[in-house]
Coordinates of C-alpha atoms in Angstrom, one line a residue:
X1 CA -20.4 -36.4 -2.8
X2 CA -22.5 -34.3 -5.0
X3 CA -23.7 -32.2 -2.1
X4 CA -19.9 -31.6 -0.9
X5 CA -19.5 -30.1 -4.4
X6 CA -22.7 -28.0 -4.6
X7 CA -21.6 -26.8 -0.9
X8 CA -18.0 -25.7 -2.1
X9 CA -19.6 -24.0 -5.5
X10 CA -22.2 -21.9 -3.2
X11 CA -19.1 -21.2 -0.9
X12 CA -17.1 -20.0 -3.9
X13 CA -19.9 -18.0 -5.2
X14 CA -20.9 -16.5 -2.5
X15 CA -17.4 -15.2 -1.6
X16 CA -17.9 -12.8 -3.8
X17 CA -20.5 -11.4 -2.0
X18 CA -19.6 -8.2 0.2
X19 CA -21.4 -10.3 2.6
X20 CA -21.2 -13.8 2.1
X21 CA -23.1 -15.1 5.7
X22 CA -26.4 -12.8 3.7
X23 CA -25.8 -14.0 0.5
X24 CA -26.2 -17.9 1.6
X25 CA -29.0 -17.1 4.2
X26 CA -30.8 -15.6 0.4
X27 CA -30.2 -18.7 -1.2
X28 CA -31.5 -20.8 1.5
X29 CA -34.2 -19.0 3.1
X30 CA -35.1 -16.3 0.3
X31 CA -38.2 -16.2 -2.3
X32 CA -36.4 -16.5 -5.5
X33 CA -33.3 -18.8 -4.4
X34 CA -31.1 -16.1 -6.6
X35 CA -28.9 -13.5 -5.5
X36 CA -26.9 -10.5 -6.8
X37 CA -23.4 -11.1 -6.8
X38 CA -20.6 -8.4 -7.7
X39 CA -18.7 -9.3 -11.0
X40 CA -14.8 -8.2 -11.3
X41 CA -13.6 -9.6 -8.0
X42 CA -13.5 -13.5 -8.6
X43 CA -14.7 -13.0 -11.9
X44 CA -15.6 -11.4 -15.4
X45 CA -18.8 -12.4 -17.3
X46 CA -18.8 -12.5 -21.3
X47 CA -22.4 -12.4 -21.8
X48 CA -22.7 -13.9 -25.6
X49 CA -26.2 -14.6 -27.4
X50 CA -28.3 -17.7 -26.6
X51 CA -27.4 -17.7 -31.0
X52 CA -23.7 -17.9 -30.7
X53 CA -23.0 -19.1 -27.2
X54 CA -24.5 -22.7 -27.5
X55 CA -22.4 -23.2 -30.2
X56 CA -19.5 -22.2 -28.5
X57 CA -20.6 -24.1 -25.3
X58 CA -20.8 -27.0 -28.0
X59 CA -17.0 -26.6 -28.7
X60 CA -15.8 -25.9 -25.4
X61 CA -17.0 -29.1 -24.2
X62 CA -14.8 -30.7 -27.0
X63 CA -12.1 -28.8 -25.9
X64 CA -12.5 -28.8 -22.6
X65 CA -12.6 -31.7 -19.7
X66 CA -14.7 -29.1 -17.6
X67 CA -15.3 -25.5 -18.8
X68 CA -15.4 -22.4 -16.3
X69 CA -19.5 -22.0 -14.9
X70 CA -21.9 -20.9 -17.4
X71 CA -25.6 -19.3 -16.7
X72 CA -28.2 -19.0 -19.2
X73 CA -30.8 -15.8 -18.4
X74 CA -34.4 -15.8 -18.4
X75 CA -36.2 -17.7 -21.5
X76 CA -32.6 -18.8 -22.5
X77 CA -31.7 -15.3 -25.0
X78 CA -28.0 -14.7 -23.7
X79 CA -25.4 -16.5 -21.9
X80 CA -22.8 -15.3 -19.6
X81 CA -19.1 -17.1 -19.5
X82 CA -17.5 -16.8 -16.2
X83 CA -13.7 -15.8 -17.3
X84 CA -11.0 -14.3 -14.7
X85 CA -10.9 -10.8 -13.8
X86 CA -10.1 -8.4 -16.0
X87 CA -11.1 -9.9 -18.9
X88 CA -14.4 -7.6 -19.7
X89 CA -12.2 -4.1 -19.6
X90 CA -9.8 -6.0 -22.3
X91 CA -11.8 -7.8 -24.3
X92 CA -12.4 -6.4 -28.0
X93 CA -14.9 -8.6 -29.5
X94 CA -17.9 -7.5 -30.9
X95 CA -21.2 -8.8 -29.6
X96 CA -20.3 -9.6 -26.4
X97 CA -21.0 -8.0 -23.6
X98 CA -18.8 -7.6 -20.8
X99 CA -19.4 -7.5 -17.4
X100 CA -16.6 -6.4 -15.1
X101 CA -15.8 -4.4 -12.1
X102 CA -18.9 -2.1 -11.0
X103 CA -21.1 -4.3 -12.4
X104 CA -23.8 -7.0 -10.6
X105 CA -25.1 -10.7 -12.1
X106 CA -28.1 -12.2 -11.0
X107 CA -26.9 -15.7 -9.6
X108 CA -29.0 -19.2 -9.1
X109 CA -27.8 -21.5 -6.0
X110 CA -25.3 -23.7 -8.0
X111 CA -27.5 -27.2 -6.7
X112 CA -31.2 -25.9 -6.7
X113 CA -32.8 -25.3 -9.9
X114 CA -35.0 -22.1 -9.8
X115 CA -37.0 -20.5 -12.5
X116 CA -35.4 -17.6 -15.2
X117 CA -32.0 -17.9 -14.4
X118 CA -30.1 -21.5 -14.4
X119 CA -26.8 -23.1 -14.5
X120 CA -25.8 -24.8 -18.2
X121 CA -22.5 -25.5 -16.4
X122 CA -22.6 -25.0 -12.6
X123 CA -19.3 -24.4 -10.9
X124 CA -17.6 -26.9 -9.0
X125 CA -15.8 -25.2 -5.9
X126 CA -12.7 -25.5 -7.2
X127 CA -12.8 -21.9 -8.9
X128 CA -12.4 -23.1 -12.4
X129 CA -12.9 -20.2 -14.8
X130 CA -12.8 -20.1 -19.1
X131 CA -9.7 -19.3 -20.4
X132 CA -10.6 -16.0 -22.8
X133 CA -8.1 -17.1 -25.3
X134 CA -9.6 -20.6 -25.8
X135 CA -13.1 -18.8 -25.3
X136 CA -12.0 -16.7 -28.2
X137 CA -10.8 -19.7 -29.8
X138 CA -14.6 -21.9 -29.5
X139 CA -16.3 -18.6 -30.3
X140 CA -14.7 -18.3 -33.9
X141 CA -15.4 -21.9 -34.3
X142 CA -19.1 -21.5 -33.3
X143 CA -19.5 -18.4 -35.9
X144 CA -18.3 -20.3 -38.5
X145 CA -20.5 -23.3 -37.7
X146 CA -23.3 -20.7 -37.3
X147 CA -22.9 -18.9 -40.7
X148 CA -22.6 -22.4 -42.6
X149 CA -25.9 -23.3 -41.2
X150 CA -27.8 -20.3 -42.2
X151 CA -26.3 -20.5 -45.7
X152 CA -27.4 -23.8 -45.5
X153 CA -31.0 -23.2 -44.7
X154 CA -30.9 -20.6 -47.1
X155 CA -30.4 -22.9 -49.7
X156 CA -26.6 -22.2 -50.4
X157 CA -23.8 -24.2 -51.2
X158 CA -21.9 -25.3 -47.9
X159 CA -18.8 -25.7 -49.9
X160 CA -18.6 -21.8 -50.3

């Protein structure tokens, strides 16, 4: 079963591709087992820091039976939340970077782990994205958890 569901994730990613026959010969046959894949067509990317996005993976999970995908980029300093289209030309946030229309992600084979690059939550085929507003949501929950832990180690008061 778990290589019909690594087959229908790669299939889902790589429809993305303008080409999606080259983009799953590259995972396959290629060097790296990573390929470029367009954002803004099946997808958005908020890219948050490795800082504030575990802790929002953290509460996703609670919130969440299955979050959209997530990657994690090279030594684990950012991570990018796959959200629906549209999503990076409206979103307002501060530190986070969006990627949208125009713009290209570097993307792992969703069964084979490769170096740099890597799945925290690979997709499943089904094209299961992260609701912004609930993203929003975990991501306020995460700062606060954040801030109390840095008052913390700083010696403060976490009743403040």
């Amino acid at each position: 079963m778990r290589g019909a569901v690594e087959k229908a994730a790669a299939d889902w990613l790589a429809s993305a591709a303008p080409d999606p026959d080259a983009c799953s010969w590259e995972w396959e046959r290629g060097l790296r087992g990573m390929v470029l894949l367009p954002t803004g067509r099946r997808w958005d990317v908020l890219v948050l820091s490795a800082r504030l996005g575990h802790p929002t993976l953290d509460v996703l999970t609670r919130l969440l039976d299955r979050p959209g995908p997530v990657l994690a980029d090279f030594g684990d300093a950012r991570m990018g939340f796959f959200v629906p289209p549209g999503t990076a030309a409206r979103w307002i946030g501060t530190g986070v970077r969006g990627l949208g229309a125009g713009t290209w992600i570097v993307v792992p084979h969703p069964g084979r782990p490769v170096g740099g690059v890597r799945w925290l939550v690979p997709p499943d085929g089904s094209g299961t994205l992260t609701d912004p507003v609930v993203l929003e949501l975990a991501m306020h929950e995460a700062a606060a958890v954040v801030a109390a832990r840095e008052r913390y180690a700083e010696g403060g008061d976490l009743g403040r």
